[in-house]
Coordinates of N, CA and C in Angstrom, one line a residue:
X1 N 44.1 -0.1 -24.3 CA 42.6 0.0 -24.4 C 41.9 -1.0 -23.5
X2 N 42.4 -2.2 -23.5 CA 41.8 -3.2 -22.6 C 41.8 -2.8 -21.1
X3 N 42.9 -2.2 -20.7 CA 43.0 -1.7 -19.3 C 41.9 -0.6 -19.0
X4 N 41.7 0.3 -19.9 CA 40.7 1.3 -19.7 C 39.3 0.8 -19.7
X5 N 39.0 -0.1 -20.6 CA 37.7 -0.8 -20.6 C 37.5 -1.6 -19.3
X6 N 38.5 -2.3 -18.9 CA 38.4 -3.1 -17.7 C 38.2 -2.2 -16.4
X7 N 39.0 -1.1 -16.4 CA 38.8 -0.2 -15.3 C 37.4 0.4 -15.2
X8 N 36.9 0.8 -16.4 CA 35.6 1.4 -16.5 C 34.5 0.4 -16.0
X9 N 34.6 -0.8 -16.5 CA 33.6 -1.9 -16.1 C 33.7 -2.2 -14.6
X10 N 34.9 -2.2 -14.1 CA 35.1 -2.4 -12.6 C 34.5 -1.3 -11.8
X11 N 34.7 -0.1 -12.2 CA 34.1 1.1 -11.5 C 32.6 1.0 -11.6
X12 N 32.0 0.7 -12.8 CA 30.6 0.6 -13.0 C 30.0 -0.5 -12.1
X13 N 30.6 -1.7 -12.0 CA 30.2 -2.8 -11.2 C 30.2 -2.4 -9.7
X14 N 31.3 -1.8 -9.3 CA 31.4 -1.4 -7.9 C 30.3 -0.4 -7.5
X15 N 30.1 0.6 -8.4 CA 29.1 1.6 -8.0 C 27.7 1.0 -8.1
X16 N 27.4 0.1 -9.0 CA 26.1 -0.5 -9.1 C 25.9 -1.4 -7.9
X17 N 26.9 -2.0 -7.4 CA 26.8 -2.9 -6.2 C 26.5 -2.0 -4.9
X18 N 27.0 -0.8 -4.8 CA 26.8 0.0 -3.7 C 25.5 0.7 -3.7
X19 N 24.9 1.0 -4.8 CA 23.6 1.7 -4.9 C 22.6 0.7 -5.3
X20 N 21.5 0.6 -4.5 CA 20.4 -0.3 -4.8 C 19.7 0.1 -6.1
X21 N 19.4 -0.9 -6.9 CA 18.7 -0.7 -8.2 C 17.2 -0.9 -8.1
X22 N 16.7 -1.4 -7.0 CA 15.3 -1.6 -6.8 C 15.0 -1.8 -5.3
X23 N 13.7 -1.7 -5.0 CA 13.2 -1.9 -3.6 C 11.9 -2.7 -3.6
X24 N 11.8 -3.5 -2.6 CA 10.6 -4.3 -2.4 C 10.0 -4.0 -1.0
X25 N 8.7 -4.1 -0.8 CA 8.1 -3.9 0.5 C 7.0 -4.8 0.8
X26 N 6.7 -5.1 2.0 CA 5.6 -5.9 2.4 C 5.1 -5.5 3.8
X27 N 3.8 -5.6 4.1 CA 3.4 -5.3 5.4 C 1.8 -5.1 5.4
X28 N 1.4 -4.5 6.5 CA -0.1 -4.3 6.7 C -0.5 -2.9 6.2
X29 N -1.5 -2.9 5.4 CA -2.1 -1.7 4.9 C -3.5 -1.5 5.5
X30 N -3.6 -0.4 6.3 CA -4.9 -0.2 7.0 C -5.3 1.3 7.0
X31 N -6.5 1.6 6.8 CA -7.0 3.0 6.8 C -8.4 3.0 7.5
X32 N -8.6 4.1 8.3 CA -9.8 4.3 9.0 C -10.5 5.4 8.2
X33 N -11.6 5.1 7.4 CA -12.1 6.1 6.5 C -13.5 6.6 7.0
X34 N -13.7 7.9 6.8 CA -15.0 8.5 7.1 C -15.7 8.8 5.8
X35 N -17.0 8.6 5.8 CA -17.8 9.0 4.6 C -19.2 9.4 5.1
X36 N -20.0 9.8 4.1 CA -21.3 10.4 4.4 C -22.2 9.5 5.4
X37 N -22.1 8.2 5.3 CA -22.9 7.3 6.1 C -22.2 6.6 7.2
X38 N -21.1 7.2 7.7 CA -20.4 6.6 8.9 C -18.9 6.5 8.6
X39 N -18.4 5.5 9.2 CA -16.9 5.2 9.1 C -16.7 3.7 8.8
X40 N -15.5 3.4 8.3 CA -15.2 2.1 7.9 C -13.7 1.9 8.0
X41 N -13.3 0.7 8.6 CA -11.9 0.4 8.7 C -11.6 -0.6 7.6
X42 N -10.7 -0.3 6.7 CA -10.3 -1.2 5.6 C -8.9 -1.6 5.8
X43 N -8.6 -2.9 5.5 CA -7.2 -3.3 5.7 C -6.9 -4.5 4.8
X44 N -5.7 -4.8 4.7 CA -5.2 -6.0 3.9 C -3.7 -6.1 4.0
X45 N -3.2 -7.1 3.2 CA -1.8 -7.4 3.1 C -1.2 -6.7 1.9
X46 N -0.2 -5.9 2.0 CA 0.4 -5.1 1.0 C 1.8 -5.6 0.5
X47 N 2.0 -5.5 -0.8 CA 3.3 -5.9 -1.4 C 3.6 -4.8 -2.5
X48 N 4.8 -4.3 -2.5 CA 5.2 -3.4 -3.5 C 6.6 -3.7 -4.0
X49 N 6.9 -3.4 -5.3 CA 8.2 -3.7 -5.8 C 8.4 -2.7 -7.0
X50 N 9.7 -2.2 -7.1 CA 10.0 -1.4 -8.3 C 11.4 -0.9 -8.3
X51 N 11.8 -0.2 -9.5 CA 13.1 0.2 -9.7 C 13.4 1.6 -9.0
X52 N 14.7 1.8 -8.8 CA 15.1 3.1 -8.4 C 15.2 4.0 -9.7
X53 N 14.6 5.2 -9.6 CA 14.6 6.1 -10.7 C 15.9 7.0 -10.7
X54 N 16.1 7.6 -9.6 CA 17.3 8.5 -9.5 C 17.6 8.7 -8.0
X55 N 18.8 8.7 -7.6 CA 19.2 8.9 -6.2 C 18.4 8.0 -5.3
X56 N 17.5 8.6 -4.4 CA 16.7 7.9 -3.5 C 15.3 7.8 -3.8
X57 N 14.9 8.0 -5.1 CA 13.6 8.0 -5.6 C 13.3 6.7 -6.3
X58 N 12.2 6.0 -5.9 CA 11.8 4.7 -6.5 C 10.4 4.8 -7.0
X59 N 10.1 4.1 -8.1 CA 8.7 4.0 -8.6 C 8.4 2.5 -8.4
X60 N 7.3 2.2 -7.6 CA 7.0 0.8 -7.3 C 5.5 0.5 -7.6
X61 N 5.3 -0.7 -8.2 CA 4.0 -1.2 -8.3 C 3.5 -1.7 -7.0
X62 N 2.3 -1.5 -6.6 CA 1.8 -1.8 -5.3 C 0.5 -2.5 -5.3
X63 N 0.3 -3.6 -4.6 CA -0.9 -4.4 -4.5 C -1.2 -4.6 -3.1
X64 N -2.5 -4.5 -2.7 CA -3.0 -4.9 -1.4 C -4.1 -5.9 -1.6
X65 N -4.0 -7.0 -0.9 CA -5.0 -8.1 -1.0 C -5.4 -8.6 0.4
X66 N -6.6 -9.2 0.5 CA -6.9 -9.9 1.8 C -6.0 -11.0 2.0
X67 N -5.8 -11.4 3.2 CA -4.9 -12.5 3.6 C -5.7 -13.8 3.6
X68 N -5.4 -14.8 2.7 CA -6.0 -16.1 2.8 C -5.4 -16.9 4.0
X69 N -6.2 -17.7 4.6 CA -5.7 -18.5 5.8 C -5.9 -20.0 5.5
X70 N -5.2 -20.8 6.2 CA -5.4 -22.3 6.0 C -6.7 -22.8 6.5
X71 N -7.5 -22.0 7.3 CA -8.8 -22.4 7.8 C -9.9 -22.0 6.8
X72 N -9.6 -21.7 5.6 CA -10.6 -21.4 4.5 C -11.4 -20.1 4.9
X73 N -10.7 -19.1 5.4 CA -11.3 -17.8 5.7 C -10.4 -16.8 5.1
X74 N -11.0 -15.6 4.7 CA -10.2 -14.5 4.1 C -10.2 -13.4 5.1
X75 N -9.0 -12.9 5.5 CA -8.9 -11.8 6.5 C -8.6 -10.6 5.7
X76 N -9.4 -9.5 5.9 CA -9.2 -8.3 5.2 C -10.4 -7.9 4.4
X77 N -10.4 -6.7 3.9 CA -11.6 -6.2 3.2 C -11.3 -5.2 2.1
X78 N -10.2 -5.4 1.5 CA -9.9 -4.5 0.3 C -8.9 -5.2 -0.7
X79 N -9.0 -4.8 -1.9 CA -8.1 -5.2 -3.0 C -7.7 -3.9 -3.7
X80 N -6.4 -3.6 -3.8 CA -5.9 -2.4 -4.4 C -4.8 -2.8 -5.4
X81 N -4.8 -2.1 -6.6 CA -3.7 -2.4 -7.5 C -3.3 -1.0 -8.1
X82 N -2.1 -0.6 -8.0 CA -1.6 0.7 -8.5 C -0.1 0.8 -8.4
X83 N 0.3 2.1 -8.1 CA 1.7 2.4 -8.0 C 1.9 3.5 -7.1
X84 N 3.2 3.7 -6.8 CA 3.6 4.8 -5.9 C 5.0 5.3 -6.2
X85 N 5.3 6.6 -5.9 CA 6.6 7.1 -5.9 C 7.1 7.2 -4.5
X86 N 8.2 6.6 -4.2 CA 8.7 6.5 -2.8 C 10.1 7.2 -2.8
X87 N 10.3 8.1 -1.8 CA 11.5 8.8 -1.7 C 12.1 8.7 -0.3
X88 N 13.3 8.2 -0.2 CA 14.0 8.1 1.1 C 14.6 9.5 1.4
X89 N 13.9 10.2 2.3 CA 14.3 11.6 2.6 C 15.6 11.6 3.5
X90 N 15.6 10.7 4.5 CA 16.8 10.5 5.4 C 17.2 9.1 5.2
X91 N 18.3 8.8 4.6 CA 18.7 7.5 4.2 C 20.1 7.1 4.7
X92 N 20.2 6.9 6.0 CA 21.6 6.4 6.5 C 21.8 5.0 6.1
X93 N 23.1 4.6 6.2 CA 23.4 3.2 6.1 C 22.8 2.3 7.2
X94 N 22.8 2.9 8.4 CA 22.1 2.3 9.6 C 21.7 3.4 10.5
X95 N 20.4 3.3 11.0 CA 19.9 4.2 11.9 C 18.5 4.7 11.6
X96 N 18.1 5.8 12.2 CA 16.8 6.4 12.0 C 16.6 6.9 10.6
X97 N 15.5 6.5 9.9 CA 15.3 6.9 8.5 C 13.9 7.4 8.3
X98 N 13.8 8.2 7.3 CA 12.4 8.8 7.0 C 12.2 8.6 5.5
X99 N 11.0 8.2 5.1 CA 10.6 8.0 3.8 C 9.3 8.6 3.5
X100 N 9.0 9.1 2.4 CA 7.7 9.7 2.0 C 7.3 9.0 0.7
X101 N 5.9 8.9 0.5 CA 5.5 8.4 -0.7 C 4.1 8.9 -1.1
X102 N 3.8 9.0 -2.4 CA 2.5 9.3 -2.9 C 2.1 8.3 -3.9
X103 N 0.8 7.9 -3.9 CA 0.4 6.9 -4.9 C -1.0 6.9 -5.2
X104 N -1.4 6.1 -6.2 CA -2.8 6.0 -6.6 C -3.0 4.6 -7.0
X105 N -4.3 4.1 -6.9 CA -4.6 2.7 -7.2 C -6.1 2.6 -7.5
X106 N -6.4 1.5 -8.3 CA -7.8 1.1 -8.4 C -8.1 0.3 -7.1
X107 N -9.3 0.5 -6.6 CA -9.6 -0.1 -5.3 C -11.0 -0.8 -5.3
X108 N -11.1 -1.9 -4.6 CA -12.3 -2.6 -4.3 C -12.4 -2.8 -2.8
X109 N -13.5 -2.5 -2.2 CA -13.6 -2.7 -0.8 C -15.0 -3.2 -0.4
X110 N -15.1 -3.9 0.7 CA -16.4 -4.4 1.2 C -16.4 -4.3 2.7
X111 N -17.6 -4.3 3.4 CA -17.6 -4.0 4.8 C -17.2 -5.2 5.7
X112 N -17.3 -6.4 5.2 CA -16.9 -7.6 6.1 C -15.4 -7.7 6.3
X113 N -14.9 -7.8 7.5 CA -13.5 -8.0 7.8 C -13.0 -9.4 7.6
X114 N -13.9 -10.4 7.9 CA -13.5 -11.8 7.8 C -14.6 -12.5 6.9
X115 N -14.2 -13.2 5.9 CA -15.2 -13.9 5.0 C -14.9 -15.4 5.1
X116 N -15.9 -16.1 5.5 CA -15.8 -17.6 5.5 C -16.8 -18.1 4.5
X117 N -16.2 -18.8 3.5 CA -17.1 -19.3 2.4 C -18.2 -20.2 2.9
X118 N -19.3 -20.2 2.3 CA -20.5 -21.0 2.6 C -21.2 -20.7 3.9
X119 N -20.9 -19.4 4.4 CA -21.7 -18.9 5.5 C -22.3 -17.6 5.1
X120 N -23.4 -17.3 5.7 CA -24.1 -16.0 5.4 C -23.9 -15.1 6.6
X121 N -23.8 -13.8 6.3 CA -23.7 -12.8 7.3 C -25.0 -12.2 7.6
X122 N -25.3 -12.0 8.9 CA -26.6 -11.4 9.3 C -26.4 -10.0 9.7
X123 N -25.2 -9.5 9.6 CA -24.9 -8.1 10.0 C -25.4 -7.1 9.0
X124 N -25.9 -6.0 9.4 CA -26.4 -4.9 8.5 C -25.2 -3.9 8.4
X125 N -24.9 -3.6 7.2 CA -23.8 -2.6 6.9 C -24.4 -1.5 6.1
X126 N -23.7 -0.3 6.1 CA -24.1 0.9 5.4 C -24.0 0.7 3.9
X127 N -23.2 -0.2 3.5 CA -23.0 -0.5 2.0 C -22.7 -1.9 1.8
X128 N -22.9 -2.4 0.5 CA -22.6 -3.8 0.2 C -21.2 -3.9 -0.4
X129 N -20.7 -2.9 -1.2 CA -19.4 -3.0 -1.8 C -19.1 -1.7 -2.5
X130 N -17.9 -1.4 -2.8 CA -17.5 -0.2 -3.4 C -16.2 -0.4 -4.3
X131 N -16.1 0.3 -5.4 CA -14.9 0.3 -6.2 C -14.7 1.7 -6.7
X132 N -13.4 2.0 -7.0 CA -13.0 3.3 -7.5 C -11.6 3.6 -7.4
X133 N -11.2 4.9 -7.2 CA -9.8 5.3 -7.2 C -9.4 5.6 -5.7
X134 N -8.2 5.2 -5.4 CA -7.6 5.5 -4.1 C -6.4 6.3 -4.3
X135 N -6.2 7.4 -3.5 CA -5.0 8.3 -3.5 C -4.5 8.3 -2.1
X136 N -3.2 8.2 -1.9 CA -2.7 8.3 -0.6 C -1.3 9.0 -0.6
X137 N -1.1 9.7 0.6 CA 0.2 10.3 0.8 C 0.7 9.8 2.2
X138 N 1.9 9.3 2.3 CA 2.4 8.7 3.5 C 3.8 9.3 3.9
X139 N 4.0 9.3 5.2 CA 5.3 9.6 5.8 C 5.7 8.3 6.6
X140 N 6.8 7.7 6.3 CA 7.2 6.5 7.0 C 8.4 6.8 7.9
X141 N 8.3 6.5 9.1 CA 9.3 6.6 10.1 C 9.9 5.3 10.4
X142 N 11.2 5.1 10.5 CA 11.7 3.8 10.7 C 13.1 3.7 11.0
X143 N 13.6 2.5 11.0 CA 15.0 2.2 11.3 C 15.6 1.4 10.1
X144 N 16.7 1.8 9.6 CA 17.3 1.2 8.4 C 18.6 0.6 8.8
X145 N 18.8 -0.6 8.3 CA 20.1 -1.3 8.6 C 20.6 -1.9 7.3
X146 N 21.6 -1.4 6.7 CA 22.1 -1.9 5.4 C 21.1 -1.9 4.3
X147 N 20.7 -3.1 3.9 CA 19.8 -3.2 2.7 C 18.3 -3.4 3.2
X148 N 18.0 -3.3 4.5 CA 16.7 -3.5 5.0 C 16.2 -2.3 5.8
X149 N 14.9 -2.2 6.0 CA 14.3 -1.2 6.9 C 13.0 -1.6 7.4
X150 N 12.6 -1.2 8.6 CA 11.3 -1.4 9.2 C 10.6 -0.1 9.3
X151 N 9.4 0.1 8.9 CA 8.7 1.4 8.9 C 7.4 1.3 9.7
X152 N 7.0 2.5 10.2 CA 5.7 2.8 10.7 C 5.1 3.8 9.7
X153 N 4.1 3.4 9.0 CA 3.5 4.1 7.9 C 2.4 5.0 8.4
X154 N 2.5 6.3 8.2 CA 1.4 7.3 8.7 C 1.1 8.1 7.5
X155 N -0.2 8.4 7.4 CA -0.6 9.3 6.3 C -2.1 9.5 6.1
X156 N -2.5 9.9 4.9 CA -3.9 10.2 4.6 C -4.3 9.4 3.4
X157 N -5.5 8.8 3.4 CA -6.1 8.0 2.4 C -7.4 8.7 1.9
X158 N -7.5 8.9 0.6 CA -8.7 9.6 0.1 C -9.1 8.7 -1.1
X159 N -10.4 8.3 -1.1 CA -11.0 7.5 -2.1 C -12.2 8.1 -2.7
X160 N -12.4 7.9 -4.0 CA -13.6 8.3 -4.7 C -14.2 7.0 -5.2
X161 N -15.3 6.6 -4.6 CA -15.8 5.2 -4.8 C -17.2 5.2 -5.4
X162 N -17.5 4.3 -6.3 CA -18.9 4.0 -6.7 C -19.4 2.9 -5.7
X163 N -20.4 3.3 -4.8 CA -20.8 2.5 -3.7 C -22.1 1.8 -4.0
X164 N -22.2 0.5 -3.8 CA -23.5 -0.2 -4.0 C -24.1 -0.3 -2.6
X165 N -25.3 0.2 -2.4 CA -26.0 0.2 -1.1 C -27.4 -0.4 -1.4
X166 N -28.0 -1.0 -0.3 CA -29.4 -1.4 -0.4 C -30.1 -0.5 0.5
X167 N -31.0 0.3 -0.1 CA -31.8 1.3 0.6 C -33.3 1.0 0.4
X168 N -34.0 0.7 1.5 CA -35.4 0.3 1.5 C -35.7 -0.8 0.6
X169 N -34.8 -1.8 0.6 CA -35.0 -3.0 -0.2 C -34.6 -2.9 -1.7
X170 N -34.1 -1.7 -2.1 CA -33.7 -1.5 -3.5 C -32.2 -1.2 -3.5
X171 N -31.5 -1.8 -4.5 CA -30.1 -1.6 -4.6 C -29.8 -0.4 -5.4
X172 N -29.0 0.5 -4.8 CA -28.6 1.8 -5.4 C -27.1 1.8 -5.6
X173 N -26.6 2.6 -6.6 CA -25.2 2.8 -6.8 C -25.0 4.3 -6.9
X174 N -24.2 4.8 -6.0 CA -23.9 6.3 -6.0 C -22.4 6.4 -5.8
X175 N -21.9 7.7 -6.1 CA -20.5 8.0 -5.9 C -20.3 8.7 -4.6
X176 N -19.4 8.3 -3.7 CA -19.1 8.9 -2.4 C -17.6 9.0 -2.3
X177 N -17.2 9.9 -1.4 CA -15.8 10.0 -1.0 C -15.5 9.4 0.3
X178 N -14.4 8.7 0.5 CA -14.0 8.2 1.8 C -12.7 8.8 2.1
X179 N -12.5 9.4 3.2 CA -11.2 10.0 3.6 C -10.9 9.7 5.1
X180 N -9.6 9.5 5.3 CA -9.2 9.3 6.7 C -7.8 8.9 6.9
X181 N -7.3 8.7 8.1 CA -5.9 8.4 8.4 C -5.5 7.0 7.9
X182 N -4.3 6.9 7.5 CA -3.7 5.6 7.2 C -2.7 5.2 8.2
X183 N -2.7 3.9 8.6 CA -1.7 3.4 9.6 C -1.2 2.1 9.1
X184 N 0.0 1.8 9.1 CA 0.5 0.5 8.6 C 1.9 0.2 9.2
X185 N 2.3 -1.0 9.1 CA 3.6 -1.4 9.5 C 4.2 -2.2 8.2
X186 N 5.4 -1.8 7.8 CA 6.0 -2.5 6.7 C 7.5 -2.7 6.8
X187 N 8.0 -3.5 6.0 CA 9.4 -3.7 5.9 C 9.9 -3.6 4.4
X188 N 11.0 -3.0 4.2 CA 11.6 -2.8 2.9 C 12.9 -3.6 2.7
X189 N 13.2 -4.0 1.5 CA 14.5 -4.6 1.1 C 15.0 -3.8 -0.1
X190 N 16.2 -3.5 -0.1 CA 16.8 -2.7 -1.2 C 17.8 -3.7 -1.9
X191 N 17.6 -3.9 -3.2 CA 18.5 -4.8 -3.9 C 19.6 -4.1 -4.7

């Protein structure tokens, strides 16, 4: 009986070692969005992590934040918190790989790309800030090597946002849709 249990545990450990149980990602998250009052480029630093559900399907929590710098400036203009389903469509051990993902997140965005505390902006923007729901669908083309991969992220970003705008000196809040292409560069690790 001990030999059977030992053999079963050895097989389980070997198969668990060969198949990743989770994946993590980091990179640049950028979308060029069109809305009723013009266009807006939103970007930030993205991090995702989550378990493998089955085969090559992963469910990952995903966060995008502005990038703080040592010169006391914030680079980026969005914060997102949500999740995504990520599927490795072409998953070689090494070579050209294809991944697709769909996801949704709560989103906060503003028009300034760089914020330096204790300075005021004299730029006029179409809106002051917006928050709402973000939905995206991506196709990622890249190169996979063992437990890592580098991706070019291409897709569409659609947002339904409550937008705060100053119109003729009065602050208004209305709901608008923002839609446009997504472009990013990311790297994945499979654990």
